[in-house]
Amino acid sequence: MDASLHEIAEAWIADDPDPATRAELRAVLDADAAGDSAAGVDLADRFRGSLEFGTAGLRGHIGAGPNRMNRAVVIRAASGLATYLTDALAELGVEGPARVVVGYDARHGSQDFAVDTCAVMVAAGHEAMLMPHLLPTPLVAYSTLALEADAGVMVTASHNPPQDNGYKVYLGGRVVTDSGQGAQIVPPYDAEIASRIAAVPTVESVARATEGWSTIDDSVVEKYISSVAALAGPVAGHETEREAIRIVLTPLHGVGDATVTSVLRKAGFTDLHSVPEQREPDPDFPTVVFPNPEEKGAIDLSLALATSIDADVVIANDPDTDRCAVATVIDGKWTMLHGDVVGSLLGERVASGLSESERADGVLANSIVSSQQLSAIAARHGLDYRATLTGFKWIGREEGLVYGYEEALGYCVAPDLVRDKDGVSAAVLIADYVAELKAAGRTLSDAIDDLARANGVYLTRQVAARFADVSLIGETMTRLLDAPPATLGGSPVTATDDMSKGLNGLPGTTGLHLATASGARVIVRPSGTEPKVKAYLEVVQSVDGDDVRAARDAATAAMDELESDVRGALGL
């Protein structure tokens, strides 16, 4: 037993406003005092520093202690954010309170964390506006813009496991007035907020109001629904084709079903089938191992339902509905499309629908780990293209953005509405695309082949190494940076770039970029939200004449060889 650690933990208990986490930590202390070695390890981890506030806000396991998500940590974070907003407005010479939108999903503790945030904001002299009920993350991003809020807070851990929760922050209004208005925070905002969080002496010292915040009217939600439905264009004249497609939906036990269904119905889609076992919010996510559409098995129930009712498309959202997965039938088999495939399809659809004046200043953007096909699409349509660092905090703030995406199933199809990924608006555009294709006797598979004929086959794949010991993530990256492979996929490595030194004009970030003589590309980086090291692989194969199948087969063979070498490099 570490007596000094027990003393620190006792002080935490005395300052913790939540009886549940006080009792939880007390039980750990008692078990450690009784000689339970596992309790000692658990206790040390709970006090292994504080949960770090960064560009992703906060995210971590729910539980007692500074290295967990709990009311004490959230109250400190809210106090730091409130002080930052006070200081930022004062520097601008602006009088009056900051306006803050606060939303929450169905995860354990989310509503309590949201209410605590409102209580801190009001006591600090700010105007806090709580979303009317459980709603998707894009509604908070939308409301931050639509209500001209200075900040938005969404309590969610997105697609993380059920034991996690998180705290995402947007800035806008008078605090951020450039193209990043309404987008997630980036440096230096994160450090400025974090420094004020660190300066909070105790939770007890943070004033919290018992009332005074308002509830956002449902009319704001209805305006979002109407605006997103309108992205598909007028219903008049398209009733038959939209009613003709059968759509399977799943929110993966998250908060998206009501919103996605409402938007699709308003856009004229009537044959909608939500997976019954996953329709209602459930913070334990009982039917999936990880509530992420990318994870193996996550959409199995959706595919089974689609098969049984002969659906045209499957649309799956993650629990907070900012991501969107798509599955369709390819060569007679239900297949989930890679995020880069959906990203390219939506990029082509958005680009082809722009007017000449919109193209003149328009920008397509995706993260540097996403497919380079978007660059080819932009060039074909006379648009600028930009690659960004990973994350929508970078994509969403690109000047002139008309469309952006990241391969992890995140798509921004309407930046004027939401400066972040939005799984609801992406779902509407995919549904509209499927309806238009079906009316012409075609499918998404045909549209994918069209892209290959126009741009070549861009095949991407991801390899991930998950670590129980997070210290191994840094060790793995150091090993690869110090001794990168000399060949990949049977081809010499021609470029080895330490991304911390910047790549193609981007700010430095932890990662390794590799290019080969064959034209393949590999980027290795640690995940920003999960205990993983991820490798992003891409091969490009030209199409000879109209033979897309041959080009795809050649690309697949090259990718298999590339993946084998990357797995070896990662020690898998």
Coordinates of C-alpha atoms in Angstrom, one line a residue:
M1 CA 0.0 0.0 0.0
D2 CA 1.3 3.5 -0.9
A3 CA 0.4 5.7 2.0
S4 CA 1.1 8.9 0.1
L5 CA -1.2 7.8 -2.7
H6 CA -3.9 7.0 -0.2
E7 CA -3.6 10.5 1.2
I8 CA -4.0 12.0 -2.2
A9 CA -7.0 9.7 -2.9
E10 CA -8.6 10.7 0.5
A11 CA -8.3 14.4 -0.6
W12 CA -10.0 13.5 -3.9
I13 CA -12.9 11.8 -2.1
A14 CA -13.3 14.9 0.2
D15 CA -13.6 17.1 -2.9
D16 CA -15.8 14.8 -5.1
P17 CA -19.4 16.0 -5.4
D18 CA -20.7 12.6 -6.5
P19 CA -21.6 10.0 -3.8
A20 CA -21.3 7.2 -6.4
T21 CA -17.7 7.9 -7.3
R22 CA -16.8 8.6 -3.7
A23 CA -18.1 5.2 -2.7
E24 CA -16.3 3.6 -5.7
L25 CA -12.9 5.1 -4.8
R26 CA -13.4 4.2 -1.1
A27 CA -13.9 0.6 -2.1
V28 CA -10.7 0.6 -4.1
L29 CA -8.8 2.1 -1.1
D30 CA -10.2 -0.5 1.3
A31 CA -9.2 -3.3 -1.1
D32 CA -5.7 -2.0 -1.5
A33 CA -5.3 -1.6 2.2
A34 CA -6.4 -5.2 2.6
G35 CA -3.6 -6.3 0.3
D36 CA -5.4 -6.7 -3.0
S37 CA -2.7 -6.2 -5.6
A38 CA -5.2 -5.5 -8.4
A39 CA -6.7 -2.7 -6.4
G40 CA -3.3 -1.2 -5.9
V41 CA -2.7 -1.2 -9.7
D42 CA -6.1 0.2 -10.3
L43 CA -5.6 3.0 -7.7
A44 CA -2.2 4.0 -9.2
D45 CA -3.8 4.2 -12.7
R46 CA -6.7 6.4 -11.5
F47 CA -4.1 8.9 -10.1
R48 CA -1.6 8.6 -12.9
G49 CA -1.9 12.2 -13.8
S50 CA -5.1 14.0 -14.9
L51 CA -7.2 13.1 -17.9
E52 CA -5.6 15.4 -20.5
F53 CA -7.7 18.1 -22.2
G54 CA -6.6 18.5 -25.8
T55 CA -8.0 19.1 -29.3
A56 CA -10.3 16.1 -28.8
G57 CA -11.5 17.6 -25.5
L58 CA -11.6 14.9 -22.8
R59 CA -12.1 11.2 -23.3
G60 CA -11.5 8.3 -21.0
H61 CA -13.0 5.6 -18.8
I62 CA -15.8 6.5 -16.5
G63 CA -14.9 6.3 -12.8
A64 CA -13.4 8.0 -9.8
G65 CA -10.1 9.8 -9.8
P66 CA -8.4 12.5 -11.9
N67 CA -7.5 10.0 -14.7
R68 CA -11.1 9.1 -15.3
M69 CA -14.3 10.8 -16.6
N70 CA -16.4 11.8 -13.7
R71 CA -18.3 14.8 -12.3
A72 CA -15.3 16.2 -10.5
V73 CA -13.2 16.2 -13.7
V74 CA -16.1 17.6 -15.8
I75 CA -16.7 20.4 -13.3
R76 CA -13.1 21.4 -13.4
A77 CA -13.1 21.3 -17.3
A78 CA -16.3 23.4 -17.4
S79 CA -14.8 25.9 -15.0
G80 CA -11.6 26.2 -17.1
L81 CA -13.7 26.6 -20.3
A82 CA -15.8 29.3 -18.6
T83 CA -12.7 31.2 -17.5
Y84 CA -11.3 31.0 -21.0
L85 CA -14.5 32.4 -22.5
T86 CA -14.5 35.2 -20.0
D87 CA -10.9 36.1 -20.7
A88 CA -11.3 35.7 -24.5
L89 CA -14.3 38.1 -24.6
A90 CA -12.5 40.6 -22.3
E91 CA -9.5 40.6 -24.7
L92 CA -11.8 41.4 -27.5
G93 CA -13.4 44.3 -25.5
V94 CA -16.8 42.5 -25.6
E95 CA -19.1 43.0 -22.7
G96 CA -21.7 40.6 -21.6
P97 CA -21.8 36.8 -21.1
A98 CA -20.6 34.1 -23.4
R99 CA -23.3 32.0 -25.0
V100 CA -22.7 28.3 -24.6
V101 CA -24.6 25.4 -26.2
V102 CA -24.5 22.1 -24.3
G103 CA -25.6 18.7 -25.6
Y104 CA -25.3 15.1 -24.5
D105 CA -25.8 11.6 -25.7
A106 CA -27.1 8.4 -23.9
R107 CA -23.8 7.2 -22.4
H108 CA -23.5 6.6 -18.7
G109 CA -23.2 10.0 -17.0
S110 CA -23.7 12.2 -20.1
Q111 CA -26.8 14.0 -18.8
D112 CA -25.2 14.7 -15.4
F113 CA -22.0 16.0 -17.0
A114 CA -24.1 18.3 -19.3
V115 CA -26.1 19.7 -16.4
D116 CA -23.0 20.3 -14.4
T117 CA -21.5 22.2 -17.3
C118 CA -24.6 24.4 -17.5
A119 CA -24.5 25.0 -13.7
V120 CA -20.8 26.1 -13.9
M121 CA -21.4 28.3 -16.9
V122 CA -24.4 30.1 -15.3
A123 CA -22.5 30.6 -12.0
A124 CA -19.6 32.1 -14.0
G125 CA -21.9 34.7 -15.5
H126 CA -22.4 33.0 -18.9
E127 CA -25.6 32.0 -20.8
A128 CA -26.0 28.3 -21.0
M129 CA -28.4 26.6 -23.4
L130 CA -29.1 22.9 -22.9
M131 CA -30.2 20.8 -25.8
P132 CA -33.8 19.7 -25.3
H133 CA -33.1 15.9 -25.1
L134 CA -30.7 13.2 -26.3
L135 CA -29.5 14.3 -29.7
P136 CA -26.7 13.6 -32.2
T137 CA -23.4 15.5 -32.0
P138 CA -24.1 17.3 -35.3
L139 CA -27.0 19.0 -33.6
V140 CA -24.6 20.7 -31.2
A141 CA -22.2 21.7 -34.0
Y142 CA -25.2 23.0 -35.9
S143 CA -26.7 24.9 -33.0
T144 CA -23.3 26.5 -32.2
L145 CA -23.4 28.1 -35.6
A146 CA -27.2 28.7 -35.9
L147 CA -27.4 30.3 -32.5
E148 CA -24.2 32.2 -32.9
A149 CA -22.8 30.6 -29.7
D150 CA -19.3 31.4 -28.5
A151 CA -18.8 27.7 -27.5
G152 CA -20.5 24.4 -27.9
V153 CA -20.0 21.4 -25.6
M154 CA -21.0 17.8 -26.5
V155 CA -20.8 15.2 -23.9
T156 CA -20.0 12.0 -25.8
A157 CA -17.3 9.4 -26.4
S158 CA -18.6 8.8 -29.9
H159 CA -17.8 5.2 -30.9
N160 CA -15.7 4.3 -27.9
P161 CA -16.5 1.3 -25.7
P162 CA -19.3 1.6 -23.2
Q163 CA -17.0 2.2 -20.2
D164 CA -15.9 5.5 -21.8
N165 CA -17.3 9.0 -22.0
G166 CA -15.9 12.3 -23.3
Y167 CA -16.3 16.1 -23.6
K168 CA -16.0 17.7 -27.1
V169 CA -15.7 21.5 -27.4
Y170 CA -16.5 23.8 -30.4
L171 CA -15.7 27.5 -30.5
G172 CA -17.5 30.2 -32.5
G173 CA -19.6 33.3 -32.1
R174 CA -17.4 36.2 -31.1
V175 CA -14.5 34.0 -30.0
V176 CA -13.7 32.5 -33.4
T177 CA -14.7 34.5 -36.4
D178 CA -12.6 33.0 -39.2
S179 CA -13.3 29.8 -41.2
G180 CA -13.0 27.8 -38.0
Q181 CA -16.1 29.3 -36.6
G182 CA -18.2 26.5 -35.2
A183 CA -15.5 23.9 -35.6
Q184 CA -13.7 21.7 -33.0
I185 CA -10.9 23.3 -31.2
V186 CA -7.3 23.2 -32.4
P187 CA -4.1 24.7 -30.9
P188 CA -3.6 27.1 -29.3
Y189 CA -7.2 27.0 -28.0
D190 CA -6.8 23.6 -26.4
A191 CA -3.7 24.7 -24.4
E192 CA -5.3 27.9 -23.3
I193 CA -8.3 26.1 -22.0
A194 CA -6.2 23.4 -20.4
S195 CA -4.1 25.9 -18.5
R196 CA -7.2 27.3 -17.0
I197 CA -8.5 23.9 -16.1
A198 CA -5.2 23.2 -14.4
A199 CA -5.5 26.4 -12.4
V200 CA -8.8 25.2 -10.7
P201 CA -7.7 24.6 -7.1
T202 CA -10.6 22.4 -6.0
V203 CA -14.0 21.3 -7.2
E204 CA -15.4 22.8 -4.0
S205 CA -14.1 26.2 -5.1
V206 CA -16.1 26.1 -8.4
A207 CA -19.5 27.8 -8.1
R208 CA -22.4 26.0 -9.5
A209 CA -25.9 27.4 -10.1
T210 CA -29.0 25.3 -9.3
E211 CA -31.0 27.0 -12.1
G212 CA -30.7 29.7 -14.7
W213 CA -29.9 27.9 -17.8
S214 CA -32.4 27.6 -20.7
T215 CA -33.5 24.6 -22.8
I216 CA -33.1 25.1 -26.5
D217 CA -36.4 25.0 -28.3
D218 CA -37.3 22.0 -30.4
S219 CA -37.8 24.5 -33.3
V220 CA -33.9 24.6 -33.6
V221 CA -33.9 20.8 -34.1
E222 CA -36.8 21.0 -36.6
K223 CA -34.8 23.7 -38.6
Y224 CA -31.8 21.4 -38.7
I225 CA -34.0 18.5 -39.9
S226 CA -35.6 20.6 -42.6
S227 CA -32.2 22.0 -43.7
V228 CA -30.6 18.6 -44.0
A229 CA -33.5 17.1 -45.8
A230 CA -33.4 19.9 -48.3
L231 CA -29.8 18.8 -49.3
A232 CA -31.4 16.0 -51.3
G233 CA -33.3 18.7 -53.4
P234 CA -37.0 19.1 -53.7
V235 CA -39.2 16.1 -53.1
A236 CA -41.6 17.1 -55.8
G237 CA -40.8 15.1 -59.0
H238 CA -38.8 12.6 -57.1
E239 CA -41.5 10.9 -55.0
T240 CA -41.6 7.7 -56.9
E241 CA -37.8 7.1 -57.1
R242 CA -37.3 7.9 -53.4
E243 CA -40.2 5.7 -52.3
A244 CA -38.8 2.9 -54.5
I245 CA -35.7 2.3 -52.4
R246 CA -35.7 0.2 -49.2
I247 CA -33.2 1.4 -46.6
V248 CA -32.0 -0.5 -43.5
L249 CA -30.8 1.9 -40.7
T250 CA -29.0 1.3 -37.4
P251 CA -27.8 3.8 -34.8
L252 CA -25.9 1.0 -33.0
H253 CA -27.7 1.7 -29.7
G254 CA -27.0 5.4 -30.1
V255 CA -29.1 8.6 -30.3
G256 CA -29.5 8.9 -34.0
D257 CA -32.5 6.9 -35.0
A258 CA -35.2 9.5 -34.5
T259 CA -33.2 12.3 -36.2
V260 CA -32.0 10.2 -39.2
T261 CA -35.5 8.7 -39.7
S262 CA -37.1 12.2 -39.5
V263 CA -34.7 13.7 -42.0
L264 CA -35.1 10.8 -44.5
R265 CA -38.9 10.9 -44.3
K266 CA -38.9 14.6 -44.8
A267 CA -36.8 14.1 -47.9
G268 CA -39.3 11.7 -49.3
F269 CA -37.9 8.3 -48.3
T270 CA -40.6 6.1 -46.8
D271 CA -39.4 2.5 -46.9
L272 CA -37.2 2.7 -43.8
H273 CA -36.3 -0.2 -41.5
S274 CA -34.3 0.3 -38.3
V275 CA -32.7 -2.7 -36.8
P276 CA -35.0 -3.4 -33.9
E277 CA -32.3 -4.7 -31.5
Q278 CA -30.2 -1.6 -31.9
R279 CA -32.9 1.2 -32.4
E280 CA -33.2 2.5 -28.9
P281 CA -30.4 4.2 -27.0
D282 CA -28.5 1.8 -24.7
P283 CA -25.2 2.9 -23.1
D284 CA -24.1 -0.7 -22.7
F285 CA -24.3 -1.4 -26.4
P286 CA -25.3 -5.0 -25.8
T287 CA -25.2 -6.4 -29.4
V288 CA -21.7 -5.2 -30.4
V289 CA -18.2 -5.6 -29.0
F290 CA -17.3 -2.0 -30.1
P291 CA -20.1 0.5 -31.1
N292 CA -18.2 1.5 -34.2
P293 CA -19.5 0.6 -37.7
E294 CA -15.9 -0.1 -38.8
E295 CA -15.4 -2.9 -36.3
K296 CA -15.9 -6.5 -37.3
G297 CA -19.4 -7.7 -36.6
A298 CA -20.9 -4.3 -35.7
I299 CA -23.3 -4.2 -38.7
D300 CA -24.0 -7.9 -38.9
L301 CA -27.6 -7.4 -37.7
S302 CA -28.1 -4.7 -40.3
L303 CA -26.8 -7.0 -43.1
A304 CA -29.0 -9.8 -41.9
L305 CA -32.1 -7.6 -42.0
A306 CA -31.1 -6.2 -45.4
T307 CA -30.8 -9.7 -46.8
S308 CA -34.2 -10.8 -45.3
I309 CA -36.1 -7.8 -46.7
D310 CA -34.2 -7.3 -50.0
A311 CA -33.0 -3.8 -49.1
D312 CA -31.2 -1.5 -51.5
V313 CA -28.7 0.0 -49.0
V314 CA -27.7 -0.2 -45.4
I315 CA -26.8 3.0 -43.5
A316 CA -25.2 2.7 -40.1
N317 CA -24.4 5.5 -37.8
D318 CA -22.1 5.4 -34.7
P319 CA -23.7 6.2 -31.3
D320 CA -23.4 10.0 -31.5
T321 CA -24.3 10.0 -35.2
D322 CA -21.4 12.0 -36.5
R323 CA -20.1 9.0 -38.6
C324 CA -21.9 7.2 -41.3
A325 CA -21.2 3.7 -42.8
V326 CA -22.7 2.4 -46.0
A327 CA -23.2 -1.2 -47.2
T328 CA -24.4 -2.3 -50.6
V329 CA -24.5 -5.4 -52.7
I330 CA -21.3 -5.9 -54.8
D331 CA -21.0 -9.1 -56.9
G332 CA -24.0 -10.6 -55.2
K333 CA -22.7 -10.1 -51.7
W334 CA -23.5 -7.4 -49.1
T335 CA -20.3 -5.4 -48.6
M336 CA -19.6 -2.5 -46.3
L337 CA -17.9 0.2 -48.2
H338 CA -14.6 1.6 -47.0
G339 CA -14.8 5.2 -45.8
D340 CA -12.6 6.3 -48.7
V341 CA -15.0 4.8 -51.2
V342 CA -18.0 6.6 -49.6
G343 CA -15.9 9.7 -49.3
S344 CA -15.0 9.7 -53.0
L345 CA -18.6 8.9 -54.0
L346 CA -19.9 11.9 -51.9
G347 CA -17.1 14.1 -53.1
E348 CA -18.0 13.4 -56.8
R349 CA -21.7 14.0 -56.0
V350 CA -21.1 17.3 -54.2
A351 CA -18.6 18.5 -56.8
S352 CA -20.8 17.6 -59.8
G353 CA -23.7 19.5 -58.3
L354 CA -21.8 22.8 -57.8
S355 CA -22.4 25.8 -60.0
E356 CA -19.6 27.4 -61.9
S357 CA -19.3 30.2 -59.4
E358 CA -19.2 27.7 -56.5
R359 CA -16.4 25.9 -58.2
A360 CA -14.3 29.0 -58.7
D361 CA -13.6 29.3 -54.9
G362 CA -14.6 25.9 -53.7
V363 CA -12.3 23.5 -51.9
L364 CA -12.4 19.7 -51.4
A365 CA -10.4 18.6 -48.4
N366 CA -9.6 15.3 -46.6
S367 CA -7.2 14.2 -44.0
I368 CA -3.7 13.2 -45.2
V369 CA -4.4 9.5 -44.2
S370 CA -7.4 9.5 -46.5
S371 CA -7.4 8.5 -50.2
Q372 CA -5.7 10.7 -52.7
Q373 CA -8.6 10.1 -55.1
L374 CA -10.3 13.2 -53.8
S375 CA -7.5 15.3 -55.3
A376 CA -8.2 13.7 -58.7
I377 CA -11.9 14.5 -58.3
A378 CA -11.2 18.1 -57.4
A379 CA -8.9 18.5 -60.4
R380 CA -11.5 17.1 -62.8
H381 CA -14.1 19.5 -61.5
G382 CA -11.9 22.6 -61.4
L383 CA -11.8 22.8 -57.6
D384 CA -9.0 23.4 -55.2
Y385 CA -7.9 20.4 -53.1
R386 CA -6.2 20.4 -49.7
A387 CA -4.9 17.6 -47.5
T388 CA -5.1 18.3 -43.7
L389 CA -3.9 16.8 -40.6
T390 CA -6.0 14.0 -39.2
G391 CA -9.3 15.0 -37.7
F392 CA -12.3 17.2 -38.5
K393 CA -10.9 19.9 -36.3
W394 CA -8.6 20.6 -39.3
I395 CA -10.9 19.7 -42.2
G396 CA -13.8 21.7 -40.9
R397 CA -11.9 25.0 -40.8
E398 CA -10.5 25.0 -44.3
E399 CA -11.3 28.3 -46.1
G400 CA -13.7 27.8 -49.0
L401 CA -14.6 24.3 -48.0
V402 CA -17.6 22.8 -49.9
Y403 CA -16.9 19.2 -48.9
G404 CA -14.6 17.3 -46.7
Y405 CA -14.1 13.8 -45.3
E406 CA -11.9 11.5 -43.4
E407 CA -11.6 7.8 -44.0
A408 CA -12.9 7.0 -40.6
L409 CA -16.5 7.3 -41.9
G410 CA -16.7 11.1 -41.3
Y411 CA -18.2 13.3 -44.0
C412 CA -19.0 17.1 -44.1
V413 CA -21.3 17.6 -47.0
A414 CA -22.8 20.9 -45.9
P415 CA -20.2 23.1 -44.2
D416 CA -22.6 26.0 -44.0
L417 CA -24.8 24.0 -41.6
V418 CA -22.2 21.9 -39.7
R419 CA -18.4 22.5 -39.6
D420 CA -17.8 19.0 -38.6
K421 CA -18.5 15.5 -39.7
D422 CA -22.3 14.8 -39.8
G423 CA -23.6 11.3 -40.2
V424 CA -27.2 12.5 -40.8
S425 CA -26.5 14.7 -43.8
A426 CA -24.2 12.1 -45.3
A427 CA -27.1 9.5 -44.9
V428 CA -29.4 11.8 -46.9
L429 CA -27.0 12.3 -49.7
I430 CA -26.3 8.6 -49.9
A431 CA -30.0 7.7 -49.9
D432 CA -30.6 10.3 -52.7
Y433 CA -27.7 8.9 -54.7
V434 CA -29.0 5.3 -54.4
A435 CA -32.5 6.4 -55.4
E436 CA -31.2 8.2 -58.5
L437 CA -29.1 5.3 -59.5
K438 CA -31.9 2.7 -59.1
A439 CA -34.2 4.9 -61.2
A440 CA -31.6 4.5 -63.9
G441 CA -31.2 0.8 -63.4
R442 CA -27.9 1.2 -61.7
T443 CA -26.3 0.7 -58.2
L444 CA -23.6 2.2 -56.0
S445 CA -21.4 -0.6 -57.4
D446 CA -21.8 0.9 -60.8
A447 CA -21.0 4.4 -59.5
I448 CA -17.8 3.1 -57.9
D449 CA -16.8 1.7 -61.3
D450 CA -17.5 5.0 -62.9
L451 CA -15.0 6.6 -60.5
A452 CA -12.4 4.0 -61.4
R453 CA -12.8 4.7 -65.1
A454 CA -12.5 8.5 -64.5
N455 CA -9.6 8.4 -62.0
G456 CA -8.1 4.9 -61.8
V457 CA -8.5 2.4 -59.0
Y458 CA -7.6 3.9 -55.6
L459 CA -7.5 1.1 -53.1
T460 CA -7.0 1.8 -49.4
R461 CA -6.7 -0.4 -46.4
Q462 CA -6.0 0.1 -42.7
V463 CA -3.9 -2.1 -40.4
A464 CA -4.2 -1.4 -36.6
A465 CA -2.2 -2.6 -33.6
R466 CA -4.2 -2.3 -30.4
F467 CA -2.2 -2.0 -27.1
A468 CA -3.3 -2.8 -23.6
D469 CA -0.2 -1.0 -22.4
V470 CA -0.3 2.5 -23.9
S471 CA 3.4 3.1 -23.3
L472 CA 4.0 0.6 -26.1
I473 CA 2.5 3.0 -28.6
G474 CA 5.3 5.5 -28.2
E475 CA 7.9 2.7 -28.3
T476 CA 6.4 1.3 -31.6
M477 CA 6.5 4.8 -33.2
T478 CA 10.0 5.4 -32.1
R479 CA 11.2 2.1 -33.4
L480 CA 9.6 2.7 -36.9
L481 CA 10.9 6.3 -37.1
D482 CA 14.5 5.2 -36.1
A483 CA 14.5 2.2 -38.5
P484 CA 11.9 2.4 -41.3
P485 CA 11.5 -0.4 -43.7
A486 CA 13.7 -0.2 -46.9
T487 CA 11.1 -2.0 -49.1
L488 CA 7.4 -2.4 -49.0
G489 CA 5.3 -4.6 -51.2
G490 CA 8.4 -5.6 -53.2
S491 CA 9.2 -2.0 -54.1
P492 CA 12.0 0.2 -52.8
V493 CA 10.9 2.9 -50.3
T494 CA 11.7 6.2 -52.0
A495 CA 10.5 8.6 -49.4
T496 CA 10.7 8.4 -45.6
D497 CA 9.2 11.4 -43.8
D498 CA 9.1 12.0 -40.1
M499 CA 5.8 13.9 -39.9
S500 CA 6.7 15.7 -36.7
K501 CA 8.9 17.8 -38.9
G502 CA 6.0 18.7 -41.2
L503 CA 4.8 17.2 -44.4
N504 CA 3.8 19.1 -47.5
G505 CA 3.4 22.3 -45.6
L506 CA 1.4 20.8 -42.7
P507 CA 2.1 21.4 -39.1
G508 CA 4.2 18.8 -37.4
T509 CA 2.4 15.7 -35.9
T510 CA 3.5 12.3 -34.7
G511 CA 3.6 10.0 -37.7
L512 CA 5.7 8.3 -40.4
H513 CA 5.1 8.8 -44.1
L514 CA 6.5 6.2 -46.6
A515 CA 6.2 6.2 -50.4
T516 CA 7.5 3.5 -52.7
A517 CA 8.7 3.4 -56.3
S518 CA 5.5 1.6 -57.3
G519 CA 3.4 4.6 -56.2
A520 CA 2.2 3.0 -53.0
R521 CA 1.8 5.1 -49.9
V522 CA 1.8 4.2 -46.2
I523 CA 1.2 6.5 -43.2
V524 CA 1.7 5.2 -39.7
R525 CA 0.4 7.2 -36.7
P526 CA -1.0 6.7 -33.2
S527 CA -4.7 7.0 -32.9
G528 CA -6.0 10.2 -31.3
T529 CA -8.9 8.5 -29.5
E530 CA -8.0 4.8 -29.0
P531 CA -5.0 2.8 -27.7
K532 CA -3.9 1.9 -31.2
V533 CA -1.1 2.5 -33.8
K534 CA -2.7 2.7 -37.2
A535 CA -1.2 2.3 -40.6
Y536 CA -3.0 3.7 -43.6
L537 CA -2.2 2.0 -46.9
E538 CA -3.0 3.1 -50.5
V539 CA -2.1 1.7 -53.9
V540 CA -3.2 3.3 -57.2
Q541 CA -3.8 1.3 -60.4
S542 CA -4.7 2.8 -63.8
V543 CA -7.6 1.3 -65.7
D544 CA -6.8 -0.1 -69.2
G545 CA -9.7 0.8 -71.4
D546 CA -12.9 -0.3 -69.7
D547 CA -11.5 -3.2 -67.7
V548 CA -12.1 -2.1 -64.2
R549 CA -12.1 -5.6 -62.9
A550 CA -8.6 -6.3 -64.1
A551 CA -7.3 -3.1 -62.6
R552 CA -9.0 -3.8 -59.3
D553 CA -7.6 -7.3 -59.2
A554 CA -4.1 -5.9 -59.8
A555 CA -4.6 -3.3 -57.1
T556 CA -5.8 -6.0 -54.6
A557 CA -2.8 -8.2 -55.3
A558 CA -0.4 -5.3 -54.7
M559 CA -2.3 -4.3 -51.6
D560 CA -2.1 -7.8 -50.1
E561 CA 1.7 -7.8 -50.5
L562 CA 1.9 -4.3 -49.1
E563 CA -0.2 -5.2 -46.1
S564 CA 1.9 -8.2 -45.3
D565 CA 5.0 -6.1 -45.1
V566 CA 3.3 -3.4 -43.0
R567 CA 2.0 -6.0 -40.5
G568 CA 5.5 -7.3 -40.2
A569 CA 6.8 -3.8 -39.5
L570 CA 4.2 -3.3 -36.8
G571 CA 5.1 -6.7 -35.2
L572 CA 1.6 -8.2 -35.9

